[in-house]
CSV table of C-alpha atoms and ligand atoms in Angstrom, one decimal:
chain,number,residue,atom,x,y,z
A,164,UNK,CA,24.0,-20.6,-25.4
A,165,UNK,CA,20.3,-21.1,-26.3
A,166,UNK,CA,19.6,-23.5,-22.8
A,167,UNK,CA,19.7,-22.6,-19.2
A,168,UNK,CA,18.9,-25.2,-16.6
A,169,UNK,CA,18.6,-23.6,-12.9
A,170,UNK,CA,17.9,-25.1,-9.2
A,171,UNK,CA,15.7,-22.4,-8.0
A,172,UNK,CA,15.8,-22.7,-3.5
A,173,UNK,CA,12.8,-22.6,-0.9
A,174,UNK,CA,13.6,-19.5,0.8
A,175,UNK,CA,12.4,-19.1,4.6
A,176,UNK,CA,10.7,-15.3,4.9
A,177,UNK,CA,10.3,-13.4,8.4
A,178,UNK,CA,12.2,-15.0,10.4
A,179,UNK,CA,10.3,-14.4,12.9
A,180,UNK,CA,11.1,-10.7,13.7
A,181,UNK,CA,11.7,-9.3,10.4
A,182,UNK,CA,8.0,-9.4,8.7
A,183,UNK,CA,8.2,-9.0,5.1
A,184,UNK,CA,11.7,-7.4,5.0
A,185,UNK,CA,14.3,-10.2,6.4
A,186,UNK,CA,14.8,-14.0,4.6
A,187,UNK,CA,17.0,-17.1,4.1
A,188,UNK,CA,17.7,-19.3,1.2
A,189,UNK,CA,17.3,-22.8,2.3
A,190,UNK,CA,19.6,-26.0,-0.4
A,191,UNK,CA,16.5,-27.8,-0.6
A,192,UNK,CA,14.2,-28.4,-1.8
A,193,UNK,CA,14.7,-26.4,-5.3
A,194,UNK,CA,12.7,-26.1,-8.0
A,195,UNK,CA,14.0,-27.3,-11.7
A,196,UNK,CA,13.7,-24.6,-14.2
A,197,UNK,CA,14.9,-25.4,-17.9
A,198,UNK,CA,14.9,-22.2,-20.0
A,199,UNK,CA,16.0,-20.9,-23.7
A,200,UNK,CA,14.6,-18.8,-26.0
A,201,UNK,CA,11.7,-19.1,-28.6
A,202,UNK,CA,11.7,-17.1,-31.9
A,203,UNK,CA,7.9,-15.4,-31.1
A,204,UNK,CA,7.7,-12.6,-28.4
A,205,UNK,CA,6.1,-14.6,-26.2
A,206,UNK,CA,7.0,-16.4,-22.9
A,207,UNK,CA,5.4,-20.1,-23.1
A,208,UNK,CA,5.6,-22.3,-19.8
A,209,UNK,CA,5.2,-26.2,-19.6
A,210,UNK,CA,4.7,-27.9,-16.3
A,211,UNK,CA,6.1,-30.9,-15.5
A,212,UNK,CA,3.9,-31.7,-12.0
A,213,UNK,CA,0.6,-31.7,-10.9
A,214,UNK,CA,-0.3,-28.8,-9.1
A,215,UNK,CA,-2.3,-27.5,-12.1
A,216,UNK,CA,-0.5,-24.0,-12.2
A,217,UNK,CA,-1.4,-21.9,-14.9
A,218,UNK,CA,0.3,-22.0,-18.2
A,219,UNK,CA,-0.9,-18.5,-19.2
A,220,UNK,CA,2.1,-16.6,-18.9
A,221,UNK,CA,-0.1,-13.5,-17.5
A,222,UNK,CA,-1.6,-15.6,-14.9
A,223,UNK,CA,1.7,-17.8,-13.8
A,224,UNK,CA,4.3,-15.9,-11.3
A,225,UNK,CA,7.2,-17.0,-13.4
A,226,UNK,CA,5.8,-16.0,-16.6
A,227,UNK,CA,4.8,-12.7,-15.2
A,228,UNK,CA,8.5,-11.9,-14.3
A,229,UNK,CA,9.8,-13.2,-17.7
A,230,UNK,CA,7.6,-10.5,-19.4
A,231,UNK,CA,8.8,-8.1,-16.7
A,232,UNK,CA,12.2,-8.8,-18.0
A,233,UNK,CA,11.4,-9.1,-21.2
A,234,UNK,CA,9.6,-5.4,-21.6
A,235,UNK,CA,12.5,-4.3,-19.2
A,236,UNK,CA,15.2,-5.7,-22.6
A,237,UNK,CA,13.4,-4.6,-25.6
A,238,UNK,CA,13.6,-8.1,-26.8
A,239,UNK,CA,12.2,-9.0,-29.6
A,240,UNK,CA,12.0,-12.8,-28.8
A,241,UNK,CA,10.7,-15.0,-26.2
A,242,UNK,CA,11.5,-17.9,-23.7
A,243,UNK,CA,10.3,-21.1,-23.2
A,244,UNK,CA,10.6,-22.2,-19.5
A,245,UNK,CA,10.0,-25.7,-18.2
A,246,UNK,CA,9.1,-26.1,-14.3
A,247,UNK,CA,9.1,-29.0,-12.4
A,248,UNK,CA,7.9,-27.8,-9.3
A,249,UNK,CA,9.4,-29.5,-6.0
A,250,UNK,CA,8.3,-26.8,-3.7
A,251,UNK,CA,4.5,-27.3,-3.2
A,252,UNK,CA,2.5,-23.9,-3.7
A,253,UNK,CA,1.4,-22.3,-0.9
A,254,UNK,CA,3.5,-24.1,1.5
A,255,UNK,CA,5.0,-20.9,3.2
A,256,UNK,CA,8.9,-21.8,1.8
A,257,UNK,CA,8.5,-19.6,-1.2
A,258,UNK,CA,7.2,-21.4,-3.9
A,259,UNK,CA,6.4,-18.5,-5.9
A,260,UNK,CA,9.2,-16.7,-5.6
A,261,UNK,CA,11.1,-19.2,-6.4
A,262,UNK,CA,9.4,-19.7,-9.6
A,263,UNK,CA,9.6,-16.0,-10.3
A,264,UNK,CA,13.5,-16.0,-9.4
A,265,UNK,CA,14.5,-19.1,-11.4
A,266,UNK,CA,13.1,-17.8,-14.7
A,267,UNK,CA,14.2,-14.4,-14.5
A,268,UNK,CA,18.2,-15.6,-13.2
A,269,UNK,CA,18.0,-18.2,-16.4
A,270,UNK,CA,16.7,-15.9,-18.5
A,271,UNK,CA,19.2,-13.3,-17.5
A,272,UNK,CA,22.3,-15.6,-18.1
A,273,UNK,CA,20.7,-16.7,-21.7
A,274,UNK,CA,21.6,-12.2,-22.0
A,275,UNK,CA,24.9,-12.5,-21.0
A,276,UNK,CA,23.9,-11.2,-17.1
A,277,UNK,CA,23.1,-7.9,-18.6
A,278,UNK,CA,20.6,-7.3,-15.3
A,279,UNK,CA,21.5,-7.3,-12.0
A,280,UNK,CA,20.5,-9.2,-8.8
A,281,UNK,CA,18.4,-6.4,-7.8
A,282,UNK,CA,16.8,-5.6,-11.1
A,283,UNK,CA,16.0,-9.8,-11.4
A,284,UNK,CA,14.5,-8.9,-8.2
A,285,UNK,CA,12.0,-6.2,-9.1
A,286,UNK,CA,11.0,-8.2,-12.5
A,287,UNK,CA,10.7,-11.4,-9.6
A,288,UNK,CA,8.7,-9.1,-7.6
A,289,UNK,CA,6.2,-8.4,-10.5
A,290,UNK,CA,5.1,-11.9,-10.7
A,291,UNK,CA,5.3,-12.5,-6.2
A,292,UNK,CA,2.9,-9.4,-6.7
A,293,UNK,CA,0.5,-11.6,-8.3
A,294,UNK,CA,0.4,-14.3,-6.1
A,295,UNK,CA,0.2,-12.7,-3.1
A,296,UNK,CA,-1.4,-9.7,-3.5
A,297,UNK,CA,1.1,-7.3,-2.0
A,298,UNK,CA,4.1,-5.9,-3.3
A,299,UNK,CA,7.1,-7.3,-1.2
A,300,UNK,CA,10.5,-9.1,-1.9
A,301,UNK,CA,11.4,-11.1,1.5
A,302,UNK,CA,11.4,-14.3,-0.7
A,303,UNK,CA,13.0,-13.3,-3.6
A,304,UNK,CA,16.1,-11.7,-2.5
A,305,UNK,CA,17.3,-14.9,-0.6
A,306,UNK,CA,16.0,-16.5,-3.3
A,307,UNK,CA,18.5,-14.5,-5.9
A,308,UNK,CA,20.8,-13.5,-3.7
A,309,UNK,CA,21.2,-16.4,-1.3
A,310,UNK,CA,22.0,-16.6,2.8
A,311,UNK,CA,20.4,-14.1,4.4
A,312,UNK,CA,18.7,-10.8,3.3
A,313,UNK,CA,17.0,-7.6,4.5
A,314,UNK,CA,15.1,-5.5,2.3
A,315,UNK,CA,15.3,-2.1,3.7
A,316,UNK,CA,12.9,-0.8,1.0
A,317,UNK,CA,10.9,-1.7,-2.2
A,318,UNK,CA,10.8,1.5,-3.7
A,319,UNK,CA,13.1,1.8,-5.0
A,320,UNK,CA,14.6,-1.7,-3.2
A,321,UNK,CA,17.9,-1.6,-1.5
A,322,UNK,CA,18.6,-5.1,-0.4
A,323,UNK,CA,21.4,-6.2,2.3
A,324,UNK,CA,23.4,-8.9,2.3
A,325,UNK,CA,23.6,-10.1,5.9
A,326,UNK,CA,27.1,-12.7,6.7
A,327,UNK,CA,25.8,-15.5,8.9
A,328,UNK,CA,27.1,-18.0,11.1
A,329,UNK,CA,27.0,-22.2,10.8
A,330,UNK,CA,22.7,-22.7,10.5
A,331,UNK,CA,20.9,-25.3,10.0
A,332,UNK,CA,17.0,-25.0,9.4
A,333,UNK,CA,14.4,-27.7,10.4
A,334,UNK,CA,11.1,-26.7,8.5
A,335,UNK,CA,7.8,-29.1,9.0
A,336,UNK,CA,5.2,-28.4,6.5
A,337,UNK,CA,1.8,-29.6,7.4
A,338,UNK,CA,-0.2,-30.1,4.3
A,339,UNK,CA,-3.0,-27.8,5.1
A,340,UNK,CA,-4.1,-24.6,3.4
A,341,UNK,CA,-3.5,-21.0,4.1
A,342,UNK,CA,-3.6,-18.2,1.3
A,343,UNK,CA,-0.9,-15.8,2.2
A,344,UNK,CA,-3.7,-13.3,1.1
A,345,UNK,CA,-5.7,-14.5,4.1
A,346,UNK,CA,-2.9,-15.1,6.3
A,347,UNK,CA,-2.6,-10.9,5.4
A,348,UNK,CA,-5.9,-10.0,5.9
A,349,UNK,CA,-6.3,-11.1,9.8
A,350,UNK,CA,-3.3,-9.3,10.3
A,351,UNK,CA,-3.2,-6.1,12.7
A,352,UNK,CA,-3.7,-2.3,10.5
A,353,UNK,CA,-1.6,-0.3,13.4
A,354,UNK,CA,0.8,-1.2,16.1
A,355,UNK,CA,1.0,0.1,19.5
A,356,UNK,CA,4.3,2.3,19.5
A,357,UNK,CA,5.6,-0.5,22.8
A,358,UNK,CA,4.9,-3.6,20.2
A,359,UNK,CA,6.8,-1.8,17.4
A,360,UNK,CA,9.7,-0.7,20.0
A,361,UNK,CA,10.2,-4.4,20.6
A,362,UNK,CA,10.4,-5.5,17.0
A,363,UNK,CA,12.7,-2.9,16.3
A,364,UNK,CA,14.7,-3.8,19.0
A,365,UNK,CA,14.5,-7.5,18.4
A,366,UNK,CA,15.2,-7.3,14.5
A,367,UNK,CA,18.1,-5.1,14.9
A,368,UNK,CA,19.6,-7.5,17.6
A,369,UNK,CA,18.4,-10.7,15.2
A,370,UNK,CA,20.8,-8.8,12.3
A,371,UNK,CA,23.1,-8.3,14.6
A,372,UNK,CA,24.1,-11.6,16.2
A,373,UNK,CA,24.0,-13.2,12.6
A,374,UNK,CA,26.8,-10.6,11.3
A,375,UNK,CA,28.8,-11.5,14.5
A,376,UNK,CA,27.4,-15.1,15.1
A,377,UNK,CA,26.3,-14.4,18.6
A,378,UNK,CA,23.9,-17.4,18.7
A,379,UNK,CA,22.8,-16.6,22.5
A,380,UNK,CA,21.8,-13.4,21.0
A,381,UNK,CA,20.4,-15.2,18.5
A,382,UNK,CA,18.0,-17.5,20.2
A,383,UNK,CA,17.1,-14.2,22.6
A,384,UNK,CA,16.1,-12.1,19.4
A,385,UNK,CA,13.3,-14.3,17.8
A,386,UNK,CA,10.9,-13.3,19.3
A,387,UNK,CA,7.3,-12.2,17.3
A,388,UNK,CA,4.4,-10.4,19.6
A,389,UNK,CA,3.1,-8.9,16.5
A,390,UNK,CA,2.1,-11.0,13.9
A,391,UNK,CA,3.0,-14.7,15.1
A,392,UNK,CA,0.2,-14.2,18.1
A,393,UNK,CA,-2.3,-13.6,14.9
A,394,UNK,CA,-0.9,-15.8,12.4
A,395,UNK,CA,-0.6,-18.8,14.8
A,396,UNK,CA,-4.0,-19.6,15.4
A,397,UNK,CA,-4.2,-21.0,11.8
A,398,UNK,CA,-1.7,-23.8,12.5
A,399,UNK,CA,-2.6,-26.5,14.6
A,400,UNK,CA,0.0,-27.4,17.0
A,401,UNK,CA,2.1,-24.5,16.7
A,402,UNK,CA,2.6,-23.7,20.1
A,403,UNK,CA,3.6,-27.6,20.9
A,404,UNK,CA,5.9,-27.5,17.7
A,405,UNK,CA,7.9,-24.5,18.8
A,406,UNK,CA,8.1,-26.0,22.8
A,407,UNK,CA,9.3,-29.2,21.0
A,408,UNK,CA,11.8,-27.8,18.8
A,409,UNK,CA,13.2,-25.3,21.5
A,410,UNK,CA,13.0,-28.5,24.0
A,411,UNK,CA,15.3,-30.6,21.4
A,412,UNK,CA,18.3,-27.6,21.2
A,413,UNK,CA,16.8,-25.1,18.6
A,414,UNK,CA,17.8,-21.4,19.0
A,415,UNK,CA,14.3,-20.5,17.7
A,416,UNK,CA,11.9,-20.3,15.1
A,417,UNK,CA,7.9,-19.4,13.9
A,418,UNK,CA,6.0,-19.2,11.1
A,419,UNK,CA,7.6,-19.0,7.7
A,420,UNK,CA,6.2,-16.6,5.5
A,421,UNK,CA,2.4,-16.7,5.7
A,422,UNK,CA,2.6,-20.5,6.6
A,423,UNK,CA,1.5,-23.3,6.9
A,424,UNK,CA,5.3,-24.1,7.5
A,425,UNK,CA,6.9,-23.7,10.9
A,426,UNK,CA,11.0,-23.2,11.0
A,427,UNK,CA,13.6,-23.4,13.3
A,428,UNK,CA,17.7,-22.4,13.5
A,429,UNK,CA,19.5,-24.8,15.2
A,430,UNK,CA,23.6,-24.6,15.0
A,431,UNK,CA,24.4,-28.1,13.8
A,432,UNK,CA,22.8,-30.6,10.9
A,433,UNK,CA,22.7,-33.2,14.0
A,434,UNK,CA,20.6,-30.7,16.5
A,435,UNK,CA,18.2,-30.1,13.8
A,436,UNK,CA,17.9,-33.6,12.8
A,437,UNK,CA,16.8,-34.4,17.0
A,438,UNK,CA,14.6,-30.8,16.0
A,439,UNK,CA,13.1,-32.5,13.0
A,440,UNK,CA,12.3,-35.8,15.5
A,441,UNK,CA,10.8,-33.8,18.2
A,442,UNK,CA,8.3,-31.8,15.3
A,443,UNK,CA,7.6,-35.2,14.0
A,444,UNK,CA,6.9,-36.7,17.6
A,445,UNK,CA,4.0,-33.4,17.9
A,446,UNK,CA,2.2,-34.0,14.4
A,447,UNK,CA,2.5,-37.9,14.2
A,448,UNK,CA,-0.6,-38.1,16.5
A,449,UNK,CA,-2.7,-35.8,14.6
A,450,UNK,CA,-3.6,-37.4,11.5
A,451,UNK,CA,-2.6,-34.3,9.3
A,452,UNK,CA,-0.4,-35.0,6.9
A,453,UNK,CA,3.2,-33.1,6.7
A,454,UNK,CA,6.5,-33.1,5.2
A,455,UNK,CA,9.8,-31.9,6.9
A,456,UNK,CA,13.3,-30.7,5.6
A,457,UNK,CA,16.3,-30.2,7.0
A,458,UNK,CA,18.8,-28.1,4.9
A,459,UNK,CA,21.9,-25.8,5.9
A,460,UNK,CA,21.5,-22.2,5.0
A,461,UNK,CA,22.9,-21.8,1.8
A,462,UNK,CA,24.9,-19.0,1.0
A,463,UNK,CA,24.0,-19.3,-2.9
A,464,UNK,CA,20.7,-18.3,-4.5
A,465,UNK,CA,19.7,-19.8,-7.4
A,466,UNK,CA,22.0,-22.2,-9.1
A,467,UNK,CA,23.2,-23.2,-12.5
A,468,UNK,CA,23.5,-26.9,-13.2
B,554,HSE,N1,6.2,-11.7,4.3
B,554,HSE,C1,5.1,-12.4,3.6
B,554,HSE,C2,4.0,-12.6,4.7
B,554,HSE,C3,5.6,-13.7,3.1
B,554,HSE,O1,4.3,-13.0,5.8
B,554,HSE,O2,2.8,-12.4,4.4
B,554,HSE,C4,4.5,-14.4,2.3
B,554,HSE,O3,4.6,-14.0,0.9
């Protein structure tokens, strides 16, 4: 096998409660990796879209992780890796990671899955490192793993797979800017111990009505009154986005990742279609262009095609 084509997912990170530790793997959109090797020692990268990523392996997330791997092997060849991007960047649905992911799971299977899940994870996180600044895997494990994930720790990481009930995600993505290393930067240094007692509490609930698909604990769990009263401020019609959405049957939602997106769960493909409507029916009027998804929560990672 000298060829590896893979359908890296968005991933959903947060979730509201679960700041940089819980995340979801969304079926769409995916990003189209094509990968095999190259006789140099060198990863080479071609992009087949317009956002003007870098090709410089050392400056690109998935070349990063491919080197990560790479070192991690002892190989003494290279890949080539092909990317047509259908995630925007900074779009708050894990464009990087799924970058990072798709190369390292398609490189992996062109060594016979010698690495596993978590190791693709920590090579992953070496090139999510880059682009946001910060050393965390909320993206990535969804991303490789699929469903749901928590990431009890980084070093070393220890990842849980969480079982889920029936979900559907609505996700609007208004086409405005924010750096995740911004979106970090406002964010609060210490927590009152009462603030952190109510995350706990709510992120422990959150993990446990998806493991025993509790949806009224569900919808009582997401709840944010940490970072989401910070965060929110840099996304224009938030507050009448989330009122919508809960208004039109979703069990809840926020901010994915750093943003700009805004999710929400709803239990059915046809609630969060009337979800998708009601976020449209909020932005329509101002003039800022968006794009929205609806996908199930997939229980698969990354794919092979
Ligand atoms: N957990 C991260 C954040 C996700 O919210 O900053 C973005 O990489």
């Amino acid at each position: 096998m000298n060829e590896v084509k893979v359908l890296a997912p968005a991933t959903v990170s947060n979730v509201v409660c679960g700041f940089d530790c819980l995340g979801f793997a969304l079926a769409e959109p995916c990003d189209e990796m094509t990968i095999r090797r190259s006789k140099e020692q060198v990863v080479r990268i071609i992009n087949h879209d317009d956002y003007g990523l870098p090709t410089d392996p050392t400056k690109n997330v998935a070349g990063v992780a491919l080197n990560a791997l790479i070192a991690a092997a002892g190989l003494d060849h290279g890949f080539e890796v092909e990317i047509t991007k259908n995630i925007k960047p900074g779009s708050g649905i894990g464009s990087s990671a799924a970058s990072a992911c798709g190369a390292v799971v398609a490189a992996n299977r062109l060594l016979d899955d010698r690495f596993s899940k978590t190791e693709l994870v920590e090579f992953a996180m070496a090139g999510e490192t880059l682009a946001s600044g910060s050393r965390h895997a909320d993206n990535l494990a969804p991303c490789i793993y699929g469903g749901f994930t928590l990431v009890r720790s980084t070093e070393p990481l220890d990842i849980v797979s969480i079982d889920f009930p029936p979900l559907c995600a609505t996700v609007i993505h208004p086409q405005i800017e924010i750096k995740t290393s911004e979106a970090r930067s406002i964010l609060p240094k210490e927590v009152p111990l009462k603030e952190a007692i109510r995350n706990w509490s709510n992120l422990g609930s959150l993990v446990a009505a998806l493991a025993q698909g509790d949806y009224g604990l569900l919808a009582r769990s997401m709840e944010d009154t940490i970072v989401e009263p910070v965060r929110k401020s840099l996304i224009p019609k938030f507050d009448e986005v989330k009122a919508a959405s809960l208004a039109a049957g979703a069990f809840g939602g926020g901010i994915s990742g750093s943003g700009p997106s805004v999710f929400m769960l709803s239990e059915s493909e046809s609630i969060a279609e009337s979800v998708e409507a009601a976020m449209r029916y909020v932005y329509n009027p101002t003039g800022i262009p968006y794009n929205t998804y609806v996908s199930i929560i997939h229980s698969e990672g990354v794919r092979f095609v």
